[in-house]
PDB file of C-alpha atoms and ligand atoms in Angstrom:
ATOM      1  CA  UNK L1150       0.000   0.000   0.000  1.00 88.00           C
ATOM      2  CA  UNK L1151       0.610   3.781  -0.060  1.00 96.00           C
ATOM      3  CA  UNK L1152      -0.611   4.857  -3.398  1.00 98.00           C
ATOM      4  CA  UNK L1153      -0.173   8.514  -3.769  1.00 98.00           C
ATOM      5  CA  UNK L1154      -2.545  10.439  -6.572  1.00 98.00           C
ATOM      6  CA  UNK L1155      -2.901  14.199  -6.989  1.00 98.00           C
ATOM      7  CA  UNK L1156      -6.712  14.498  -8.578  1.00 98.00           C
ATOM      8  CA  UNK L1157      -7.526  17.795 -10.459  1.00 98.00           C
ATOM      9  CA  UNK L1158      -5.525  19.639  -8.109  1.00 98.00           C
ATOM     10  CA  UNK L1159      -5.444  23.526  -8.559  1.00 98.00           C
ATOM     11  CA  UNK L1160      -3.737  25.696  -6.507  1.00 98.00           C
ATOM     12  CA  UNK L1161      -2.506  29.450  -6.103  1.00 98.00           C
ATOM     13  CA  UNK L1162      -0.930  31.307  -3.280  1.00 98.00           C
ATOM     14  CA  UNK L1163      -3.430  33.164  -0.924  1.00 96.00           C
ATOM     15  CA  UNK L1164      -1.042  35.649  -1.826  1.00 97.00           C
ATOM     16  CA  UNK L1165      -1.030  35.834  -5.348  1.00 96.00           C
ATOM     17  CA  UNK L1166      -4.348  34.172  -6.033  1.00 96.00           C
ATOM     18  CA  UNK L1167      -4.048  35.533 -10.011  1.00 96.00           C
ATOM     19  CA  UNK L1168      -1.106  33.542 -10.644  1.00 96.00           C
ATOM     20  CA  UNK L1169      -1.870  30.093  -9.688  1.00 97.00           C
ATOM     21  CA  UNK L1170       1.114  27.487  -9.696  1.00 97.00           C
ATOM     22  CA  UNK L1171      -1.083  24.481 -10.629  1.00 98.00           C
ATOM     23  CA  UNK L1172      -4.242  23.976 -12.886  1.00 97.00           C
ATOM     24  CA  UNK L1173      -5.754  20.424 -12.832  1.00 97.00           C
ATOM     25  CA  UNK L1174      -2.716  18.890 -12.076  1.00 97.00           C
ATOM     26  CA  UNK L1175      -2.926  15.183 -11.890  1.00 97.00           C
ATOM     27  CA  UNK L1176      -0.428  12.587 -11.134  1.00 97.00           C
ATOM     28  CA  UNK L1177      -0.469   9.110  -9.940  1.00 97.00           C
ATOM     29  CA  UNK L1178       1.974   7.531  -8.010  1.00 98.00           C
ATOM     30  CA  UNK L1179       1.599   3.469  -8.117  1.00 97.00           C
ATOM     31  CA  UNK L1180       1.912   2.007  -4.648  1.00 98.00           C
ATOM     32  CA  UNK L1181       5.736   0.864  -4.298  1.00 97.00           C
ATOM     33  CA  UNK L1182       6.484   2.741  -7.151  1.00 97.00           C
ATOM     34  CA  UNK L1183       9.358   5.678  -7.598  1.00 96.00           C
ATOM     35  CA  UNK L1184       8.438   8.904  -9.568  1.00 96.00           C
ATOM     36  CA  UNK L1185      11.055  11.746 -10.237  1.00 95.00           C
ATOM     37  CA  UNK L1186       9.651  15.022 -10.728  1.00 95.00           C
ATOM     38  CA  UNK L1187      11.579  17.243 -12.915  1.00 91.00           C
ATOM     39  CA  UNK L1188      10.669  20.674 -13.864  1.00 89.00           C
ATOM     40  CA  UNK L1189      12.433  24.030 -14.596  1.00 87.00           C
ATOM     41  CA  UNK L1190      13.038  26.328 -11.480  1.00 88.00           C
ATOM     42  CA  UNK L1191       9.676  27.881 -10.548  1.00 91.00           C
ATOM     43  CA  UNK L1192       7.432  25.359 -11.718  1.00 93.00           C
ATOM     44  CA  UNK L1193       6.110  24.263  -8.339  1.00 95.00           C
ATOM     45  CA  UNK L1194       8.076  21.333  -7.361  1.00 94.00           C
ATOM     46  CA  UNK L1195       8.594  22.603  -3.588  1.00 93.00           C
ATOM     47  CA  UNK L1196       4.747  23.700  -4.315  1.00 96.00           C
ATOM     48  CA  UNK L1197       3.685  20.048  -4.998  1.00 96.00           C
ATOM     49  CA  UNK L1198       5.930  18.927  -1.793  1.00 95.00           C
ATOM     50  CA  UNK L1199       4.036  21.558   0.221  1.00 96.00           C
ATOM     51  CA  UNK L1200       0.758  20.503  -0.709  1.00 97.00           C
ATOM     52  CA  UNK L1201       1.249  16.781   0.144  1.00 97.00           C
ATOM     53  CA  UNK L1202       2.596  17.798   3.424  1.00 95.00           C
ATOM     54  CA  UNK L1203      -0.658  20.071   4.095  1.00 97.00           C
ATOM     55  CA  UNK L1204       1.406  23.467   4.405  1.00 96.00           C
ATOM     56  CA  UNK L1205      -1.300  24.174   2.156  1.00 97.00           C
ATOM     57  CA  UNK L1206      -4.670  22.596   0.625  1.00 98.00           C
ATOM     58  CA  UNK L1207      -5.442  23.020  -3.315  1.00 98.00           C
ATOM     59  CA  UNK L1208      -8.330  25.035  -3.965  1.00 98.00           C
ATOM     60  CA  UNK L1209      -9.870  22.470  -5.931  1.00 98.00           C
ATOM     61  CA  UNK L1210      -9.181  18.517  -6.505  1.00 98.00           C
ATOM     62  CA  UNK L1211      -8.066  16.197  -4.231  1.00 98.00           C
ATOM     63  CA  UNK L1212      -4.450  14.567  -3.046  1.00 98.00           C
ATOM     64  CA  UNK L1213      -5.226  11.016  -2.024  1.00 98.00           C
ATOM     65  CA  UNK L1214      -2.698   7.964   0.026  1.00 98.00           C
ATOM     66  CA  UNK L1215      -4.454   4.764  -0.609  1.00 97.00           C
ATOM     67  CA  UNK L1216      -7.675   6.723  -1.632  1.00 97.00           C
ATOM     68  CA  UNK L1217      -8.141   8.644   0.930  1.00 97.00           C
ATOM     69  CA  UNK L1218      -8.275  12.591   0.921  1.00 98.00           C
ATOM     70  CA  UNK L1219      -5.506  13.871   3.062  1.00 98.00           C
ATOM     71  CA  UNK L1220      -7.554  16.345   4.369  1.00 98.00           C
ATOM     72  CA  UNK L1221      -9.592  13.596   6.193  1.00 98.00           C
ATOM     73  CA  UNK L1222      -6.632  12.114   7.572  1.00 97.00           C
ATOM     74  CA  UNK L1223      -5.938  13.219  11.172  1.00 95.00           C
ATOM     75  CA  UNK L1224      -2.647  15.113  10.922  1.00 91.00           C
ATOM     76  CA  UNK L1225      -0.540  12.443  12.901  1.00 89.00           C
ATOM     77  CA  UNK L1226      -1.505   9.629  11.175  1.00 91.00           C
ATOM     78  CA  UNK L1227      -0.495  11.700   8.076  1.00 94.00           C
ATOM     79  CA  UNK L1228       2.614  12.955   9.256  1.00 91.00           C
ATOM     80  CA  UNK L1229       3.604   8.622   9.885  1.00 92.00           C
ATOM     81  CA  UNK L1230       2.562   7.882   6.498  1.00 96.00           C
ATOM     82  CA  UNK L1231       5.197  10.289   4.631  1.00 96.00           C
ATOM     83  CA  UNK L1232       8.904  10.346   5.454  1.00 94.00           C
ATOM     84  CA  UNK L1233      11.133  13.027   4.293  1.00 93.00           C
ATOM     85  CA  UNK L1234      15.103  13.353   3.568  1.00 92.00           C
ATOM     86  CA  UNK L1235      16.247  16.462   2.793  1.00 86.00           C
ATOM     87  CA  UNK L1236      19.602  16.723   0.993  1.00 77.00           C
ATOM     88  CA  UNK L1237      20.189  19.296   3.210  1.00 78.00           C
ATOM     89  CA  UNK L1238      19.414  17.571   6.499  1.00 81.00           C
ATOM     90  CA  UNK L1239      17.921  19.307   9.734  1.00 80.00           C
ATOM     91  CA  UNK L1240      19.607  17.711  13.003  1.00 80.00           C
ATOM     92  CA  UNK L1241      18.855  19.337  16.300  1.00 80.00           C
ATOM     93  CA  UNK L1242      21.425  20.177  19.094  1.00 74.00           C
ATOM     94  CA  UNK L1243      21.075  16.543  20.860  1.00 76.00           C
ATOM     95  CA  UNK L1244      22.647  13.865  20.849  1.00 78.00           C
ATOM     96  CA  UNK L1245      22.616  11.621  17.608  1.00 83.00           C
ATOM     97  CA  UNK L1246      19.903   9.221  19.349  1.00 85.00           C
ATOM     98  CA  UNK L1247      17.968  11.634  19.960  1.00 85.00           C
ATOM     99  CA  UNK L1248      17.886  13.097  16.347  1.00 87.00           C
ATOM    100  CA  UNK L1249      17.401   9.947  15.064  1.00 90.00           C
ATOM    101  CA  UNK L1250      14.586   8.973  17.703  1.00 89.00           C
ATOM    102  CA  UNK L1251      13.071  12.180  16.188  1.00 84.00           C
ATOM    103  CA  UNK L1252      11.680  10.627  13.491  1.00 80.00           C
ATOM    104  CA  UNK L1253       9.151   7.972  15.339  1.00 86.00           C
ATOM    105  CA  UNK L1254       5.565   9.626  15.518  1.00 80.00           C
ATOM    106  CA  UNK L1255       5.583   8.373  19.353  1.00 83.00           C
ATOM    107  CA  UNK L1256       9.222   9.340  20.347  1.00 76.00           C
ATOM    108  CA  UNK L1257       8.631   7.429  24.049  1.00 82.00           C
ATOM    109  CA  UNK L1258       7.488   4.222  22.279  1.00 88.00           C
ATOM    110  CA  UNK L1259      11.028   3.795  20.301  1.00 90.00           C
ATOM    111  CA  UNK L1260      13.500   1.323  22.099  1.00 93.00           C
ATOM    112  CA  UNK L1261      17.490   1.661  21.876  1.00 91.00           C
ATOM    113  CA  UNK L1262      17.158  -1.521  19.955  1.00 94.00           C
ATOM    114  CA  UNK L1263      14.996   0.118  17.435  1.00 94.00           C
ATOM    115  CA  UNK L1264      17.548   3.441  17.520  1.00 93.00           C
ATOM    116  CA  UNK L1265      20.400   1.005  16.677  1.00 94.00           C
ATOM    117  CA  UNK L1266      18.702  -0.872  14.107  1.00 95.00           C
ATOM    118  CA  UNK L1267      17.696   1.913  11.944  1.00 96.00           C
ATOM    119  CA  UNK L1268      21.427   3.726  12.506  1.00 95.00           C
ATOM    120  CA  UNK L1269      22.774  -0.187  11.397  1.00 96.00           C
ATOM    121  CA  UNK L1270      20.520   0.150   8.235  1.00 97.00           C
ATOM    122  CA  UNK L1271      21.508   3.515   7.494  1.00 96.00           C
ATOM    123  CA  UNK L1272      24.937   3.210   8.234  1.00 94.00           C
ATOM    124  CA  UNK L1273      25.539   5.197  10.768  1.00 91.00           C
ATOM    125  CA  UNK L1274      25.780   3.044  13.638  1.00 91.00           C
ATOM    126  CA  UNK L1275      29.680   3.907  14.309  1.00 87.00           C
ATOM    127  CA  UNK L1276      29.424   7.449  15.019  1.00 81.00           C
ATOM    128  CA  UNK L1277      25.886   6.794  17.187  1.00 81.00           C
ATOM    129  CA  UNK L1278      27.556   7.895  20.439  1.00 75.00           C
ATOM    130  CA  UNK L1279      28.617  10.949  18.974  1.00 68.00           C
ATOM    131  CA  UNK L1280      27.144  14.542  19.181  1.00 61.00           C
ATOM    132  CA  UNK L1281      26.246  16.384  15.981  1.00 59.00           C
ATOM    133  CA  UNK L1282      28.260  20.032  16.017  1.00 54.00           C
ATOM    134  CA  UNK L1283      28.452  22.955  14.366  1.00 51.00           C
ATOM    135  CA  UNK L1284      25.610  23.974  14.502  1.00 46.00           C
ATOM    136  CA  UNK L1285      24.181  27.238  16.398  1.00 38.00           C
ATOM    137  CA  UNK L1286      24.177  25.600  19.777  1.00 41.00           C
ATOM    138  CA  UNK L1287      27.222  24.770  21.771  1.00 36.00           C
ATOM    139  CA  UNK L1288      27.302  20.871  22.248  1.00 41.00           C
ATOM    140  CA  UNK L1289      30.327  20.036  24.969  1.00 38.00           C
ATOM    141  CA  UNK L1290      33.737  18.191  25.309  1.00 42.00           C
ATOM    142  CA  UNK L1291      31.766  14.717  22.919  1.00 52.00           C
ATOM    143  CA  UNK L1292      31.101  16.881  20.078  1.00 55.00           C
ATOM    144  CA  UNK L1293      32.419  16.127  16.530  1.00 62.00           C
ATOM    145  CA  UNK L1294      32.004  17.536  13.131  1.00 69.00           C
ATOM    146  CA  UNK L1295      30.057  15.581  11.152  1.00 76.00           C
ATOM    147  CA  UNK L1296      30.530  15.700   7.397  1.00 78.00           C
ATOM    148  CA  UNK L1297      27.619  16.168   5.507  1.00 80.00           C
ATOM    149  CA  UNK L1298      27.216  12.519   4.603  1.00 84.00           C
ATOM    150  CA  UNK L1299      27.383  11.388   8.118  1.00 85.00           C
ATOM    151  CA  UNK L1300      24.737  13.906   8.626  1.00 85.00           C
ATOM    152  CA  UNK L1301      22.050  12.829   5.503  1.00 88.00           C
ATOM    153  CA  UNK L1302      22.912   8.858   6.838  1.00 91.00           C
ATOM    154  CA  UNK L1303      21.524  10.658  10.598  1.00 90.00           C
ATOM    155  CA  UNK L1304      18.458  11.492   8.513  1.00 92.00           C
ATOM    156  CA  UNK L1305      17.958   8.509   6.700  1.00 94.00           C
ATOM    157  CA  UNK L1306      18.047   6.670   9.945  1.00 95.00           C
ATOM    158  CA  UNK L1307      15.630   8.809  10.712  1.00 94.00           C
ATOM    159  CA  UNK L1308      13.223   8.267   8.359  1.00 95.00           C
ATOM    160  CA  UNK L1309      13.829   4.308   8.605  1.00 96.00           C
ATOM    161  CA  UNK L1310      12.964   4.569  12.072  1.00 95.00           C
ATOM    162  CA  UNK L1311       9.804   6.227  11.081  1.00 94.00           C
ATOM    163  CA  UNK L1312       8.909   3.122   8.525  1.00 94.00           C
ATOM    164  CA  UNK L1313       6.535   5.259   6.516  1.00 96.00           C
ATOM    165  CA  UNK L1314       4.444   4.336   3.447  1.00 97.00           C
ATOM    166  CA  UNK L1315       5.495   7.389   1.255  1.00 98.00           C
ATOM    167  CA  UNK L1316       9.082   8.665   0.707  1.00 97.00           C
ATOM    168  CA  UNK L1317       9.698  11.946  -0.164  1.00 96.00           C
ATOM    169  CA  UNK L1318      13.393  12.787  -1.574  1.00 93.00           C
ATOM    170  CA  UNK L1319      14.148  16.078  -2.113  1.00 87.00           C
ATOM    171  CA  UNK L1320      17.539  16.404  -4.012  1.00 77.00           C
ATOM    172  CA  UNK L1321      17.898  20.318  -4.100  1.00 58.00           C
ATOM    173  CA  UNK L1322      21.490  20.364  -3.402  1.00 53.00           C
ATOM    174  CA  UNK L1323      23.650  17.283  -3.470  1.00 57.00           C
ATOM    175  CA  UNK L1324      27.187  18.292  -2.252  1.00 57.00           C
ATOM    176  CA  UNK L1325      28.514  14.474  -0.973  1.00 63.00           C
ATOM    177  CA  UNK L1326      32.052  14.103  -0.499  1.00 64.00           C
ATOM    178  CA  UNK L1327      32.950  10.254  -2.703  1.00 66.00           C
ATOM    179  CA  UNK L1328      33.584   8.708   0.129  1.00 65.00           C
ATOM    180  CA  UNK L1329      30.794   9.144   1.544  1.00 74.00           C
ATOM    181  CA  UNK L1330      28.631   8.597  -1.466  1.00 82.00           C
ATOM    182  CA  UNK L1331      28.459   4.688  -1.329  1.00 87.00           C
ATOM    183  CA  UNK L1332      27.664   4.383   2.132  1.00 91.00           C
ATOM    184  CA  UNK L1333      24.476   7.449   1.812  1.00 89.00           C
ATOM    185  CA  UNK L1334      23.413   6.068  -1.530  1.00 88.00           C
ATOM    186  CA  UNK L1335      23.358   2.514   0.178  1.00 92.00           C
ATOM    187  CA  UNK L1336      21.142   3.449   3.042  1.00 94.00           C
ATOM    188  CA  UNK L1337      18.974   5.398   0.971  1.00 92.00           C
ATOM    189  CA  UNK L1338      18.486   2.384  -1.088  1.00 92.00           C
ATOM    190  CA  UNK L1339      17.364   0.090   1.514  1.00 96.00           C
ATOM    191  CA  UNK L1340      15.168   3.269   2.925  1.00 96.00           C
ATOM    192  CA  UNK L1341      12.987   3.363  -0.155  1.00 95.00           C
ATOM    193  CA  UNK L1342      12.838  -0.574  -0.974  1.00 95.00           C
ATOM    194  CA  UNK L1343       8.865  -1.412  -0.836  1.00 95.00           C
ATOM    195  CA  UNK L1344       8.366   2.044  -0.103  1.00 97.00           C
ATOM    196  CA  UNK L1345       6.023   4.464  -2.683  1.00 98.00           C
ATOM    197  CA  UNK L1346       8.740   7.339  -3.516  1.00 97.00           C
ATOM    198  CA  UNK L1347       8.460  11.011  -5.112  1.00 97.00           C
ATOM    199  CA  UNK L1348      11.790  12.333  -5.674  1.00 95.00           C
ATOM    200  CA  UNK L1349      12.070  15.712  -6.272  1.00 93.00           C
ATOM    201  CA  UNK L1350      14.907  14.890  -8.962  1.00 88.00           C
ATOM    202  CA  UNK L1351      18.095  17.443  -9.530  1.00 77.00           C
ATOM    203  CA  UNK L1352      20.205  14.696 -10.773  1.00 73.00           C
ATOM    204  CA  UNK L1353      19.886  12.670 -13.658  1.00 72.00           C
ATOM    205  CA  UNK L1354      21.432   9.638 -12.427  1.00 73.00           C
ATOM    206  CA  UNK L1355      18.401   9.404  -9.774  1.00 78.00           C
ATOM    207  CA  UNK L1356      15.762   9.707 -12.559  1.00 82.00           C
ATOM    208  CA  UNK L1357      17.535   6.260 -14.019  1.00 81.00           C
ATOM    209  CA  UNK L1358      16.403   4.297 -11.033  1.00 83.00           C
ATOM    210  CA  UNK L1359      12.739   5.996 -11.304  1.00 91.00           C
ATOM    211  CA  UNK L1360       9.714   3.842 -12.732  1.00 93.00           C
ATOM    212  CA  UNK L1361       8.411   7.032 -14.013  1.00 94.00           C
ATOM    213  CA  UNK L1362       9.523  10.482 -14.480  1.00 93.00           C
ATOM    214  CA  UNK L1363       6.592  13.672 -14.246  1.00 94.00           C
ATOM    215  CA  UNK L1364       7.394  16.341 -15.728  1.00 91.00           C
ATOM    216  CA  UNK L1365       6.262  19.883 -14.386  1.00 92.00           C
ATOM    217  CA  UNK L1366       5.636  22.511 -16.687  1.00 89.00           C
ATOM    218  CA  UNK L1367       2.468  25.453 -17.236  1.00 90.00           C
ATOM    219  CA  UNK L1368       1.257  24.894 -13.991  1.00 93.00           C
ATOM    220  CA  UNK L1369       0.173  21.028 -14.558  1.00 91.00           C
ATOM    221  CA  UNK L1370       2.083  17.877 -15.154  1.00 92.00           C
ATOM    222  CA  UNK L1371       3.201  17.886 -18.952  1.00 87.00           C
ATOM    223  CA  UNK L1372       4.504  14.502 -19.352  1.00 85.00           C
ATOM    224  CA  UNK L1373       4.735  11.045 -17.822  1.00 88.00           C
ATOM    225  CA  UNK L1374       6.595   8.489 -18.969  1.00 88.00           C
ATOM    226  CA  UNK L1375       9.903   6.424 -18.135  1.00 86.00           C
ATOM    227  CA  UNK L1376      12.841   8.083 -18.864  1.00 80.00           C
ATOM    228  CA  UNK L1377      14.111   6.584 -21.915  1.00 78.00           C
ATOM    229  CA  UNK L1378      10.529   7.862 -23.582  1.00 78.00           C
ATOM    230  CA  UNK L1379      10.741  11.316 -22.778  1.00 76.00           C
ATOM    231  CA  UNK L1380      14.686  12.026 -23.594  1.00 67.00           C
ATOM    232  CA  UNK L1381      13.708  11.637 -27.268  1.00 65.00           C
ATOM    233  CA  UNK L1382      11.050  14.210 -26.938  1.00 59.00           C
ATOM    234  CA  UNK L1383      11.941  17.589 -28.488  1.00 46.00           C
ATOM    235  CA  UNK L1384      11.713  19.636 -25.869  1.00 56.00           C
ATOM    236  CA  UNK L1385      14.312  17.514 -24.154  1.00 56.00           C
ATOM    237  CA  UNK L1386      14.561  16.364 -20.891  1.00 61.00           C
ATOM    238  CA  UNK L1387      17.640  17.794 -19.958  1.00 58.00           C
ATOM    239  CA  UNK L1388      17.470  21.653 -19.838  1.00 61.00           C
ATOM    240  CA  UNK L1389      14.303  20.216 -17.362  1.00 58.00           C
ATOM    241  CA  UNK L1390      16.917  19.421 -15.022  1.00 60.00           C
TER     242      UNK L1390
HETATM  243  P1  ADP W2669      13.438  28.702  -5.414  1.00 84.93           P
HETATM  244  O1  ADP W2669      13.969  28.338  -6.769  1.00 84.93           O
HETATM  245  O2  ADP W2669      14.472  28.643  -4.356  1.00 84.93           O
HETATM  246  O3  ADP W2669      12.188  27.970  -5.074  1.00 84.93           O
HETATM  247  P2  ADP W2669      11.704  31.000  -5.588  1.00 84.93           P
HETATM  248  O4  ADP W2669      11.935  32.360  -6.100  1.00 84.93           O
HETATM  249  O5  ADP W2669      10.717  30.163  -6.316  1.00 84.93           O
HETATM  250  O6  ADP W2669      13.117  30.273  -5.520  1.00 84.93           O
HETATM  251  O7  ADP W2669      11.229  31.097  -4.065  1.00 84.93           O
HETATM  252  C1  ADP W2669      12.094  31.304  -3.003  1.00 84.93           C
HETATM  253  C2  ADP W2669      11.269  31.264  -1.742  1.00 84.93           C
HETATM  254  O8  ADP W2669      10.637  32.541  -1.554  1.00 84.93           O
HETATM  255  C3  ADP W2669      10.162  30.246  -1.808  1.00 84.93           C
HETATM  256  O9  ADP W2669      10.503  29.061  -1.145  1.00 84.93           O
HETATM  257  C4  ADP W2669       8.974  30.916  -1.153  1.00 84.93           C
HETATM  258  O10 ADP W2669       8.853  30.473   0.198  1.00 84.93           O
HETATM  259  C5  ADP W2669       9.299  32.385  -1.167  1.00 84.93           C
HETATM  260  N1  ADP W2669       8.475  33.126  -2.117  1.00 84.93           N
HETATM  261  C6  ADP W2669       8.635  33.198  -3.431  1.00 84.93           C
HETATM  262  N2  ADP W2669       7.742  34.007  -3.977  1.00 84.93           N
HETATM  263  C7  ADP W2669       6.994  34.485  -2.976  1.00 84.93           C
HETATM  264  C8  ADP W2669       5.903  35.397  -2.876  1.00 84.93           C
HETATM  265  N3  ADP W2669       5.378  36.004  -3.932  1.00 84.93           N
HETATM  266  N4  ADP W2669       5.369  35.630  -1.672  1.00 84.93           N
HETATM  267  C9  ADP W2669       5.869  35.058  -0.598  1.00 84.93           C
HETATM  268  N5  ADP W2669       6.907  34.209  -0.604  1.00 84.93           N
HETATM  269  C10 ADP W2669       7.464  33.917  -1.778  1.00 84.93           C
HETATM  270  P1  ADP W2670      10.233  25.063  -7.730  1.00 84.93           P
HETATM  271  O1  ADP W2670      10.378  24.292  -6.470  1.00 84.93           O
HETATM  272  O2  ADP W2670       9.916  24.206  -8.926  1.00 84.93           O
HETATM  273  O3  ADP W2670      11.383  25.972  -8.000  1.00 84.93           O
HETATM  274  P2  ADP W2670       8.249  26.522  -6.249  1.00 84.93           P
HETATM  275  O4  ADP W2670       7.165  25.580  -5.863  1.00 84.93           O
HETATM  276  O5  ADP W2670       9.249  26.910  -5.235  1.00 84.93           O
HETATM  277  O6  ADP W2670       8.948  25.984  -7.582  1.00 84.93           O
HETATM  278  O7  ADP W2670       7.600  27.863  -6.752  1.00 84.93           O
HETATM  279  C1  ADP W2670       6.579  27.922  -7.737  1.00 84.93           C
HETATM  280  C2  ADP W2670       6.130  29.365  -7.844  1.00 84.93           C
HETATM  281  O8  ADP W2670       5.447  29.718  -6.637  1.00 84.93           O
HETATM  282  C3  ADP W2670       7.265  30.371  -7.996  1.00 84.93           C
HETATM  283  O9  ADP W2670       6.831  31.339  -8.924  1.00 84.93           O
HETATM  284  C4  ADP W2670       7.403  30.979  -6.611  1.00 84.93           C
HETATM  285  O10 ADP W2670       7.848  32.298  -6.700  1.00 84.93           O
HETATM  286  C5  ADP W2670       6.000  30.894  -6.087  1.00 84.93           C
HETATM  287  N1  ADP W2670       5.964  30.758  -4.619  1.00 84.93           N
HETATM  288  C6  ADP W2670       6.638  29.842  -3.892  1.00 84.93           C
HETATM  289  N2  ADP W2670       6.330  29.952  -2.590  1.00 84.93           N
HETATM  290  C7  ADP W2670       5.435  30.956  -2.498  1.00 84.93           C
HETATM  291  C8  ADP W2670       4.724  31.547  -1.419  1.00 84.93           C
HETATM  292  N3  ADP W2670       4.876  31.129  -0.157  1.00 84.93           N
HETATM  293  N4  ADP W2670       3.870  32.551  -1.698  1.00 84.93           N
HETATM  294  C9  ADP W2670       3.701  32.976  -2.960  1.00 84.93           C
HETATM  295  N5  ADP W2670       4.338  32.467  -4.021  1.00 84.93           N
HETATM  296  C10 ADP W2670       5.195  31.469  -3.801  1.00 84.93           C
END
């Protein structure tokens, strides 16, 4: 389970309701399927990601998990369904535990087994004792620098620890050391196996491994297809990305 469909979905800013960002949008996302999004900057990919998150609610249509309108879900049980990894991770002035424990809708309810299973999966079980720093709080004599893989494999751990239906990915910047690439894309791999994925794509290399790419253009979703279809189009996929 966790089919994901947008339905008719239009949508402007309160804001600026006279330039809306979507128009009967409609995309379907299979359950255990990956989509990649692509779409020139401005075209409403962090729009779409808002929406599904319930920063905001189209004006018309309907964004359904398993058929259900989101709206009608109660806002905890929504928030366990979809998991998130940023490639620009958010970790909180605690210890690494902690930021990982984060992710479980009932924080009290995880065990240190489950902490150290999902920081095994995600590879980041060796630097679990550790302290994140460098960030705006002051973190004591245990702190270390962690590099900015060690810090996505914190959020992936995260987000395993969560087990949620849906998988977001958003891939706005993607400044991994090599060394560190293996051991991310690894964890991120067994985070979205039999998982229903929307990656937010920057990269082409992650629209390979997509079952479908969407692409977002004029406020709706202009194409669908698998990858290999829609790089012979004349538009090109490319300058999408
Ligand atoms: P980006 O490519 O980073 O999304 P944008 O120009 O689309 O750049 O938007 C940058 C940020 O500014 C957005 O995330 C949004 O929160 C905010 N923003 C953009 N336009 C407006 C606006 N008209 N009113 C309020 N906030 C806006
Ligand atoms: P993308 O992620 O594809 O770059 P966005 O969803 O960030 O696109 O933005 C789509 C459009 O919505 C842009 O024109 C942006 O300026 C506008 N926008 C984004 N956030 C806001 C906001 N909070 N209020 C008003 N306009 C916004």
């Amino acid at each position: 389970k966790g089919r994901l469909e947008f339905c008719d979905v239009s949508f402007a800013y309160p804001t600026r309701k006279e330039a809306p960002i979507f128009q009967n949008l409609s995309l379907l996302v299979p359950a255990g399927s990956i989509m990649a999004v692509v779409g020139p900057s401005g075209s409403g990919k962090s729009t779409l990601v808002s929406l599904l998150l319930r920063l905001y609610d189209p004006d018309t249509g309907v964004i359904t998990i398993d058929g259900h309108d989101i709206r009608d879900l109660n806002p905890y049980w929504l928030r366990g369904l979809i998991g998130t990894v940023n490639q620009e991770p958010v970790l909180f002035s605690c210890s690494i535990r902690d930021n990982i424990a984060y992710g479980a809708v009932d924080p009290d309810a995880v065990t240190t087994e489950d902490i150290h299973q999902a920081a095994r999966d995600a590879n980041a079980y060796g630097f679990i004792q550790t302290f994140p720093k460098g960030f705006d709080t002051v973190v004591g004599e245990k702190g270390v620098l962690l590099s900015g893989g060690q810090k996505q494999r914190i959020a992936i751990a995260r987000a395993l620890l969560k087990n949620p239906k849906i998988l977001l990915l958003d891939e706005a910047t993607s400044a991994l050391d090599a060394e560190n690439e293996f051991l991310v894309q690894e964890a991120l791999e067994r985070l979205m196996e039999g998982r229903t994925v929307l990656i937010i794509a920057h990269r082409l290399s992650t629209i390979q491994n997509a079952n479908a790419v969407a692409v977002l253009d004029q406020r709706h979703i202009a194409e669908c297809g698998q990858h290999t279809e829609l790089l012979g189009n004349r538009e090109g996929l490319f300058r999408r990305l």
